[in-house]
Coordinates of C-alpha atoms in Angstrom, one line a residue:
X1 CA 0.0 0.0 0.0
X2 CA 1.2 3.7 -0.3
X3 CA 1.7 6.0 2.3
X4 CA 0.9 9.6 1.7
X5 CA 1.4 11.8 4.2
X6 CA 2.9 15.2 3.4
X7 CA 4.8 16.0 7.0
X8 CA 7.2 18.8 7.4
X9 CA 10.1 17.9 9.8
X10 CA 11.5 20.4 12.1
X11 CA 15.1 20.1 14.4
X12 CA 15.5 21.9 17.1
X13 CA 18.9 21.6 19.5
X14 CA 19.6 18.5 21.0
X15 CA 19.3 18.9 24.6
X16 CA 23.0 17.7 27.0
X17 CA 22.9 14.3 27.9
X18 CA 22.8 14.8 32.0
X19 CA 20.7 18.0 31.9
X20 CA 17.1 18.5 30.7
X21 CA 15.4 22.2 30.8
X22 CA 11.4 22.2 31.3
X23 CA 9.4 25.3 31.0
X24 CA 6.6 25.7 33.8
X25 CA 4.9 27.2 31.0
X26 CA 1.8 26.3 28.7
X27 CA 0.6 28.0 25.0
X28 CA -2.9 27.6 23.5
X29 CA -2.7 25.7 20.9
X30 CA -5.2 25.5 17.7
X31 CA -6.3 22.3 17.4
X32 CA -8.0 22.9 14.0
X33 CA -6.2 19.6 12.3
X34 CA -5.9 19.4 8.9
X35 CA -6.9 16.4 8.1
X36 CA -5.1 16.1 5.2
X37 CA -1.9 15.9 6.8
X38 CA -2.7 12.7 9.5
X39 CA -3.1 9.2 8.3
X40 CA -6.9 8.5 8.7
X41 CA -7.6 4.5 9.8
X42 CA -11.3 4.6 9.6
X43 CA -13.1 1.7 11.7
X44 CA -10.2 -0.7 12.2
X45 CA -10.6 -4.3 13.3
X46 CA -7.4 -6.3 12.8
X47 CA -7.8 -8.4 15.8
X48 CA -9.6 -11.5 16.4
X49 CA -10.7 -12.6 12.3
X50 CA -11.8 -9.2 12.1
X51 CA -13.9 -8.6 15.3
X52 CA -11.8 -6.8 17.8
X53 CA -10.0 -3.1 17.5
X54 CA -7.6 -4.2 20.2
X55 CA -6.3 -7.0 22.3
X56 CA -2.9 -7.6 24.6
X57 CA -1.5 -10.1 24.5
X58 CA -1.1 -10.4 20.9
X59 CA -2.4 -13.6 19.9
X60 CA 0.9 -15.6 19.9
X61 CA 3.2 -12.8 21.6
X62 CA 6.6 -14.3 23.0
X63 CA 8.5 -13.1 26.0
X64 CA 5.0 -11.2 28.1
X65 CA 5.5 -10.6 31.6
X66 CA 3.9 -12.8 34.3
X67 CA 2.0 -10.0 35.8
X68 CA 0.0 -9.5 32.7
X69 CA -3.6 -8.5 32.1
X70 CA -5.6 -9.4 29.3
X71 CA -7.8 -7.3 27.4
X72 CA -9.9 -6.7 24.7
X73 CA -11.1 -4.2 22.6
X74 CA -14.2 -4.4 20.2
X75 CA -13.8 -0.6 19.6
X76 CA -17.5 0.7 20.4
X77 CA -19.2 1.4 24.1
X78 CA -19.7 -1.6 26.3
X79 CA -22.9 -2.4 28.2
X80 CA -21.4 -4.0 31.2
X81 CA -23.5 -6.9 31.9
X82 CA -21.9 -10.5 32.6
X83 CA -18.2 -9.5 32.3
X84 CA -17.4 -12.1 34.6
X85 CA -18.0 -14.6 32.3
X86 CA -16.2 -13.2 29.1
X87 CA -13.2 -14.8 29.8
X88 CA -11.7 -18.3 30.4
X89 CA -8.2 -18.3 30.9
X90 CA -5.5 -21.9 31.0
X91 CA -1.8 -21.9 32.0
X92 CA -0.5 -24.6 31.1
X93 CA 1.4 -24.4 34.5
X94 CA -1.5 -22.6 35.9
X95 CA -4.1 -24.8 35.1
X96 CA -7.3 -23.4 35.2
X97 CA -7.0 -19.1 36.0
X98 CA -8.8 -17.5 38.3
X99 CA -9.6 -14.0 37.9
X100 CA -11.9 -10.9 37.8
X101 CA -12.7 -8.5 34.6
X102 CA -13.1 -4.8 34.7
X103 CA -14.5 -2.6 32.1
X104 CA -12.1 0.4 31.7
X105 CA -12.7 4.2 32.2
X106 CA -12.8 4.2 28.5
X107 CA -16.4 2.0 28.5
X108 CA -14.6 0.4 25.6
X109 CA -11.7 -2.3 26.8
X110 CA -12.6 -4.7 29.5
X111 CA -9.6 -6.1 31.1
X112 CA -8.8 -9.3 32.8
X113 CA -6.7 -9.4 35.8
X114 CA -5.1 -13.3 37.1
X115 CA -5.3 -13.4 41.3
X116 CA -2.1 -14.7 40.4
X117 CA 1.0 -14.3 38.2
X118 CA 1.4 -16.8 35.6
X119 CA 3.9 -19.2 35.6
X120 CA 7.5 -18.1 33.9
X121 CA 7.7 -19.9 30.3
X122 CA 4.1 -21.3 30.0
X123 CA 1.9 -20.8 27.7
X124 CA -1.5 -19.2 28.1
X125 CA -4.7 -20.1 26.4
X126 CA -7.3 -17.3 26.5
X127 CA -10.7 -18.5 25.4
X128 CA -13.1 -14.7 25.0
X129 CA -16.8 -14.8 24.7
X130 CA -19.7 -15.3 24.1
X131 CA -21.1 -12.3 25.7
X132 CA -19.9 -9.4 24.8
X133 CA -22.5 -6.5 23.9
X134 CA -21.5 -3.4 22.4
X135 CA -23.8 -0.1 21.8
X136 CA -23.0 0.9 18.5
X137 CA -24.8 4.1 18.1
X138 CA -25.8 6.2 20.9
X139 CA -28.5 7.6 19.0
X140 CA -30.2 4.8 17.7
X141 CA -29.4 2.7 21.0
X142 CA -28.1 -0.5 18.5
X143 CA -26.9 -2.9 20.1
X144 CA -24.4 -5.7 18.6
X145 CA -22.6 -9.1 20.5
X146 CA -19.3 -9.3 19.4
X147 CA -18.8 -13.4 18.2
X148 CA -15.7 -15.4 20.2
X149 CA -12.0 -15.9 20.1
X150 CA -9.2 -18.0 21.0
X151 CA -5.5 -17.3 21.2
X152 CA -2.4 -18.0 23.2
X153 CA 0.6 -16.6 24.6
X154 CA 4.1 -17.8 25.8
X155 CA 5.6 -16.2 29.3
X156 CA 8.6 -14.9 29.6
X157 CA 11.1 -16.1 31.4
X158 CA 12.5 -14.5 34.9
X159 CA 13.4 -10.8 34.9
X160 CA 12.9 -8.7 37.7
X161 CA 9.5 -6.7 37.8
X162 CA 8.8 -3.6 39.0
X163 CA 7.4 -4.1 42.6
X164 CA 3.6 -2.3 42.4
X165 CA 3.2 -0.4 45.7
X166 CA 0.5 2.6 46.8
X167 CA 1.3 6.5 47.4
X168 CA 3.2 7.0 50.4
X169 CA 2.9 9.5 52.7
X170 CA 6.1 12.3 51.8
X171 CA 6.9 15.2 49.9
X172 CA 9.9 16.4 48.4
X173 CA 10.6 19.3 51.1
X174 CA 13.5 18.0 52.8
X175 CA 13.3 19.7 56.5
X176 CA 17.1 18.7 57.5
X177 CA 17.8 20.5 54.5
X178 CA 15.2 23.7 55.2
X179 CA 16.3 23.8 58.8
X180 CA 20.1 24.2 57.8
X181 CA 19.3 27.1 55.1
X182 CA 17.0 29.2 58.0
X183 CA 19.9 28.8 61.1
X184 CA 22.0 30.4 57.7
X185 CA 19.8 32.9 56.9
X186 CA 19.6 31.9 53.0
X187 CA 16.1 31.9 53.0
X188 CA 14.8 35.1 52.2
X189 CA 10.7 34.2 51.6
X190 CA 8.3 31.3 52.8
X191 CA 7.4 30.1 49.1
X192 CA 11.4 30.0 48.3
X193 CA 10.7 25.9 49.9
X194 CA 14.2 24.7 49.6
X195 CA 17.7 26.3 49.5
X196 CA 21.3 24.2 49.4
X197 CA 24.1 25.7 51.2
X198 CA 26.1 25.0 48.7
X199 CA 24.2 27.5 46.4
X200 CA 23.5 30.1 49.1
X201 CA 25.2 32.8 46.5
X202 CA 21.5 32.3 44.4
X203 CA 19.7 35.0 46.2
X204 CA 16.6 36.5 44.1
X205 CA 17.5 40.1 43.0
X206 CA 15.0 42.5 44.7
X207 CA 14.0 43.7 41.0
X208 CA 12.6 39.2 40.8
X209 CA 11.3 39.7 44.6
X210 CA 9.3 42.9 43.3
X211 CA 8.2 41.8 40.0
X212 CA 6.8 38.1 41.4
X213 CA 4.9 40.2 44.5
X214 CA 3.6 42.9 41.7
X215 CA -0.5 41.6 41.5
X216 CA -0.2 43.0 37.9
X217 CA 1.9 40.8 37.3
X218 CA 0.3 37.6 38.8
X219 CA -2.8 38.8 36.7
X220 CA -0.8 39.1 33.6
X221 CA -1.3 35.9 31.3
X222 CA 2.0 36.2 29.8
X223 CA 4.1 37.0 32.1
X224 CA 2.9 34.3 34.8
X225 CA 3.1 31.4 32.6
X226 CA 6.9 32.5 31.6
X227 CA 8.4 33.0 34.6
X228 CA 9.2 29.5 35.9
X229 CA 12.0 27.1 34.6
X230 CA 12.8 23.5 35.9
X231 CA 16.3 22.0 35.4
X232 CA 17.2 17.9 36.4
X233 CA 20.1 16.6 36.4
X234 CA 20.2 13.5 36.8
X235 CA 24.0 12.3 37.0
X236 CA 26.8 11.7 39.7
X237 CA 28.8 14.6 40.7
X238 CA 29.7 14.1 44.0
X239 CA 27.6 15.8 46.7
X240 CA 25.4 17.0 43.6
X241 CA 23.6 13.8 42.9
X242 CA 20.1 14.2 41.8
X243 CA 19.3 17.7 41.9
X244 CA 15.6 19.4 40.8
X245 CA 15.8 22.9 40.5
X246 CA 13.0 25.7 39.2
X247 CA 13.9 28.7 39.0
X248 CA 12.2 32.1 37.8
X249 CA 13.3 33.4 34.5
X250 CA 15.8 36.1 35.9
X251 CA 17.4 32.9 37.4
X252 CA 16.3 33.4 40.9
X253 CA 16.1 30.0 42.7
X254 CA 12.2 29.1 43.9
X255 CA 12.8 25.1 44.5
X256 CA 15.5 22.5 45.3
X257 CA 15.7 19.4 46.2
X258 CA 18.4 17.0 45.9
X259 CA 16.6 13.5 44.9
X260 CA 17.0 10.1 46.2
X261 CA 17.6 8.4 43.0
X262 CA 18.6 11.3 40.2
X263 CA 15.5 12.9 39.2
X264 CA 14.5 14.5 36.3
X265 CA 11.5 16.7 35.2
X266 CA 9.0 14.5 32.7
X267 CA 6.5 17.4 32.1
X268 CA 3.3 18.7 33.7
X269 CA -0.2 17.5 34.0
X270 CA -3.3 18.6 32.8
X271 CA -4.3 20.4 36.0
X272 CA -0.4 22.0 36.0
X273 CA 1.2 20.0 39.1
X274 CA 4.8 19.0 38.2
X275 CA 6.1 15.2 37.0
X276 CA 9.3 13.8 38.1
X277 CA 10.7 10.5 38.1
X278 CA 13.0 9.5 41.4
X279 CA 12.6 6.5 43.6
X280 CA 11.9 8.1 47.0
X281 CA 12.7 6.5 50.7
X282 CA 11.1 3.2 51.1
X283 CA 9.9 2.9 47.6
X284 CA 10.8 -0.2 46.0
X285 CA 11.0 0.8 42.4
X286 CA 11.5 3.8 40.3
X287 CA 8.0 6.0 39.4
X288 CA 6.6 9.0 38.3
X289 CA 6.0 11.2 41.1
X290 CA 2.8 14.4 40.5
X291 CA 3.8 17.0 42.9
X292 CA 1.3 19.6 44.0
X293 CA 2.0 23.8 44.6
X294 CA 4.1 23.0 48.1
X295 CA 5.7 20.3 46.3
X296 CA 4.2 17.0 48.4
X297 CA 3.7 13.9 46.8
X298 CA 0.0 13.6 45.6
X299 CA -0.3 10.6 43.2
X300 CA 2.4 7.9 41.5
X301 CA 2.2 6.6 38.2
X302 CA 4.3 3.2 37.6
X303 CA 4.1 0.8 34.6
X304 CA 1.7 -1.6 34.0
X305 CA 2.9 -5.5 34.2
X306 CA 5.7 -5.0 36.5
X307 CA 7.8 -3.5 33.9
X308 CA 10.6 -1.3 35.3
X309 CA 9.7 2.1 34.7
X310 CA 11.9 4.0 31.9
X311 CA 12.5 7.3 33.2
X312 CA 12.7 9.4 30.0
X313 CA 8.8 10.0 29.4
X314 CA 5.9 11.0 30.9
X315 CA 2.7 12.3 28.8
X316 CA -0.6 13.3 30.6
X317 CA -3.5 13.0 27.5
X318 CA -6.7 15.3 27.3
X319 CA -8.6 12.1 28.9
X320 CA -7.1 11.7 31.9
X321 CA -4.6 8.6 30.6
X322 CA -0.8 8.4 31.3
X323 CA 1.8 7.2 29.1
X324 CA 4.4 6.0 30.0
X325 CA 8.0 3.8 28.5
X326 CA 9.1 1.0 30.1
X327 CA 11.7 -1.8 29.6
X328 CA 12.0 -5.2 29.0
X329 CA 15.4 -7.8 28.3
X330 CA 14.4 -10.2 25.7
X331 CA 18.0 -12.6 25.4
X332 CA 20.2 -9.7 26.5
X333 CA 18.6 -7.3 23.9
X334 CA 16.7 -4.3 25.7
X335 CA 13.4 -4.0 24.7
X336 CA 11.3 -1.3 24.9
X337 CA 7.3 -0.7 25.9
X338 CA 4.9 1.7 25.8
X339 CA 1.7 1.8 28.4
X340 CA -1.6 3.8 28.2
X341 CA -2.9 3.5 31.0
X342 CA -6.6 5.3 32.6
X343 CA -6.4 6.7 35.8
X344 CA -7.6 3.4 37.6
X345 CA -4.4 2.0 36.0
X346 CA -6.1 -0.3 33.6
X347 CA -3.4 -0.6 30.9
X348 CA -5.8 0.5 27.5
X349 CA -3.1 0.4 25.1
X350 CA 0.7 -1.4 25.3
X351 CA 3.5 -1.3 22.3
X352 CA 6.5 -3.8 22.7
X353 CA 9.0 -3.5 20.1
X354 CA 9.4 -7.2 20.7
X355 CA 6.1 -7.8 19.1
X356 CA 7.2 -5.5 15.8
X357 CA 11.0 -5.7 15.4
X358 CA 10.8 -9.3 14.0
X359 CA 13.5 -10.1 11.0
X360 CA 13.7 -7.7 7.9
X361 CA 11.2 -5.5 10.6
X362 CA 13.8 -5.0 12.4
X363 CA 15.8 -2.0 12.3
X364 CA 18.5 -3.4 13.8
X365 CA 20.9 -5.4 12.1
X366 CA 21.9 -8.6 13.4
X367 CA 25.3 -8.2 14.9
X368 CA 24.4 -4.5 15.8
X369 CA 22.7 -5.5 19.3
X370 CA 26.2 -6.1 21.5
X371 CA 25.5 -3.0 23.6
X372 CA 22.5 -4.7 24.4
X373 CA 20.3 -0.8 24.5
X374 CA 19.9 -1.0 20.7
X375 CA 16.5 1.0 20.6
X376 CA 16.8 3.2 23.4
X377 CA 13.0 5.0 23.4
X378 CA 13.5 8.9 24.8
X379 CA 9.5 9.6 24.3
X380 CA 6.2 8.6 23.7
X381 CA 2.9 11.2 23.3
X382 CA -0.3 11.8 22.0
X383 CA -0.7 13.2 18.5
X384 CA -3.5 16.0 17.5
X385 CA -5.7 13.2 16.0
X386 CA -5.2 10.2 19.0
X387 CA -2.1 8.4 17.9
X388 CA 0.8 7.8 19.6
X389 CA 4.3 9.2 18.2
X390 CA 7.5 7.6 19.6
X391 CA 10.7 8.4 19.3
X392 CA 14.1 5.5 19.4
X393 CA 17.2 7.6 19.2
X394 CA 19.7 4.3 19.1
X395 CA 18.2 3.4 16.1
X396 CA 17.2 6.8 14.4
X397 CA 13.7 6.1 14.4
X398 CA 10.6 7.8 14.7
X399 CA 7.0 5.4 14.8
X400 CA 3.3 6.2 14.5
X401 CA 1.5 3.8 16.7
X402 CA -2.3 3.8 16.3
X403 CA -3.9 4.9 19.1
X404 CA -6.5 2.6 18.6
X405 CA -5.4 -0.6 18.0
X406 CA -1.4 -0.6 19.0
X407 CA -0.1 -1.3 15.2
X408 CA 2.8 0.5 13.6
X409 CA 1.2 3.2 11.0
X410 CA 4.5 4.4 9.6
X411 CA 8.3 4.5 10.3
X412 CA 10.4 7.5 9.2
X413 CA 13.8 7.1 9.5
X414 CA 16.1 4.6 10.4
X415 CA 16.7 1.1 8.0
X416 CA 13.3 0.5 8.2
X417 CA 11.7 3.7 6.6
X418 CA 8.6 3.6 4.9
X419 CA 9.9 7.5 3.7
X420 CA 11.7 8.3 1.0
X421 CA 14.2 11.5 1.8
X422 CA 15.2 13.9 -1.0
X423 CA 18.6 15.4 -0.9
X424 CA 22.2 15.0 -0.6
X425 CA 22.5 15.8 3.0
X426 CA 19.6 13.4 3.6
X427 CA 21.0 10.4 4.1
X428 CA 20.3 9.9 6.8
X429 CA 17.8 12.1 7.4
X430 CA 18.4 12.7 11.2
X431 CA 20.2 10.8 13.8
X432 CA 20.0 10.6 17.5
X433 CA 16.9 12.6 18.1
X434 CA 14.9 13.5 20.7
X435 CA 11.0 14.6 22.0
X436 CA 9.3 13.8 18.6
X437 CA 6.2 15.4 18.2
X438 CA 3.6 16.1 16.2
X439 CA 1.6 19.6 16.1
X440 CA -1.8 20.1 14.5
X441 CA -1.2 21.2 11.3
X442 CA 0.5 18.0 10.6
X443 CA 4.1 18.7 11.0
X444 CA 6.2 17.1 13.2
X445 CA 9.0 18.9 15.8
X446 CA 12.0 16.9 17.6

């Protein structure tokens, strides 16, 4: 099939490898799409002889972790009656699987979660339906019962999962650290939360103290949505390990903190609280850590399936979902995997380059895996029109994943392009890149 899709590319400045800059800043954004310029998929079933938009496991998926749910897509509203029934689930470990099925915040993917994890290296039988009954006009009130399916799965042999553990009760204002900068006098105002000794020369300049206290300015659009900065750096330099720092635009400091595990800023939510990733005291695994105005702790997002938690990517959609990248090791090759998950932490959507990167698919050469991080995701986000945009900088690849049903829609880049790049400085087109994104008219920014 051909692929038309007229996208302009833009590059902007790679950012330093142990430093990443985040504006505390947002801009309204048309999001008038020409359509024109995004792939259009229609109403896609490739699941299930035709019947389902979506299902994880893939039917015969190799290497899926133990912790796994199972779900299932048909792609129009559920009417949630007999769920419990929908699925029948065999290890052949496991034996028979007991479980219970949810219907997701979407009203569209019910989800099966095992009381137990699956046995390593066994293979799972799923058997789905009858039963399912979909509304597929809201109008008309038609109602449809998807037919049944049958597939299976292989699990993956040890590797250690991310331990799954609830909010804990901190914040990130470290009062050993407050109580040293007040007996020193380097704090000069309440909402200035954290101040290191060993940056006790950043003072704000009265002209910062004045213009942040101004109420014109705290009513000025402009100039209140510009004035914050966040810098992480998340690397090893002695006393400075894994320090979070925002600052106001003159460079005044407002926040420190020096993080338990190398932090880094991953972006900002819908309702504007902060995201880091760190692995706090007492927490068994590294997460993504929403941080209110006085900078406690108010939720933690992890991946789904015990998969450790990659820490270069955090999106926060327009419906309340979170994605986030993950890892896996498939043979000493590091995969990588991509979670959608609602905020009741049913996984809605999951990518594996495991399930895609299979022979001339791959765009890595054999031979070319000995460093074992041969893909190496740096980000994964929304798109204007509901598809997911990811970007694999080992590799020099860019992917559009369909939001609705998981599959590759196009590769740019890389060995594996499905572009064709004009020019003699084209080849290759880019290299190493970073934060791929896509804007509404169509072009794409990394």
């Amino acid at each position: 099939t051909s692929l038309i899709c007229p996208i302009s590319i833009y590059f902007v400045m790679d950012c330093l490898p142990l430093l990443c800059t985040f504006a505390v800043c947002s801009a309204v954004i048309s999001q008038s799409l020409d359509r024109k310029r995004f792939v259009v998929e229609g109403a896609v079933r490739p699941y299930g002889d035709g019947q389902y938009e979506y299902m994880h496991p893939r039917p015969g998926a190799l290497h899926v972790s133990e912790l796994t749910s199972i779900a299932v897509r048909e792609g129009d509203t559920v009417i949630p009656d007999n769920l419990d029934s929908l699925f029948n689930v065999t290890g052949e470990k496991s034996r028979q699987v007991k479980g219970r099925t949810v219907l997701a915040r979407d009203n569209k993917t019910v989800v099966f979660y095992a009381d137990q994890p699956f046995a390593l290296e066994e293979n799972v039988s799923v058997k789905f339906g009858p039963g399912l009954r979909v509304r597929r006009s809201e109008r008309r009130k038609k109602e449809h019962e998807a037919g049944c399916y049958e597939w299976s799965f292989w699990i993956r042999t040890e590797y250690g999962s991310a331990s799954v553990q609830t909010i804990l009760p901190f914040d990130y204002l470290d009062e050993k650290n407050e109580q040293e900068a007040i007996e020193l006098g380097s704090i000069p105002m309440n909402r200035y939360r954290t101040l290191p000794t060993w940056a006790a020369k950043w003072r704000p300049s009265p002209e910062g103290e004045k213009a942040a206290l101004d109420p014109k300015n705290k009513e000025n659009k402009a100039i209140r949505d510009g004035e914050l900065y966040y810098f992480g750096v998340g690397g090893n330099y002695g006393e400075h390990i894994g320090q979070s720092v925002i600052t106001t635009r003159e460079g005044d400091l407002v926040w420190w903190v020096k993080a338990s595990a190398g932090a880094g800023m991953l972006g900002a939510t819908q309702n504007g609280r902060l995201a880091l990733w760190d692995q706090r005291p007492n927490d068994g695994a590294m997460a993504v850590y929403e941080v209110n105005s006085t900078y406690q702790v108010v939720d933690r997002h992890q991946m789904g399936h015990g998969y450790p938690l990659d820490y270069h990517n955090a999106f926060f959609d327009e419906e309340g979902n979170t994605i986030l990248t993950g890892k896996t090791k498939v043979n000493g090759v590091l995969h990588n995997v991509v979670h959608v998950l609602d905020a009741s932490t049913n996984v809605l959507l999951e990518w594996r380059s495991i399930d895609d990167f299979i022979d001339d698919a791959d765009p890595i050469l054999p031979g070319e895996a000995d460093n074992g991080d041969v893909y190496h995701i740096n980000n994964a986000e929304r798109t204007p029109d509901g598809n997911l945009i990811i970007s694999l900088r080992t590799c020099n690849l860019v992917l559009l994943i369909s939001g609705k049903t998981g599959r590759i829609l196009w590769r740019m880049g890389g060995r594996t392009s499905d572009f064709t790049f004009i020019g003699e400085d084209m080849d290759p087109p880019f290299f190493g890149q970073h934060d791929a994104r896509q804007m509404a008219n169509g072009n794409i920014i990394m």
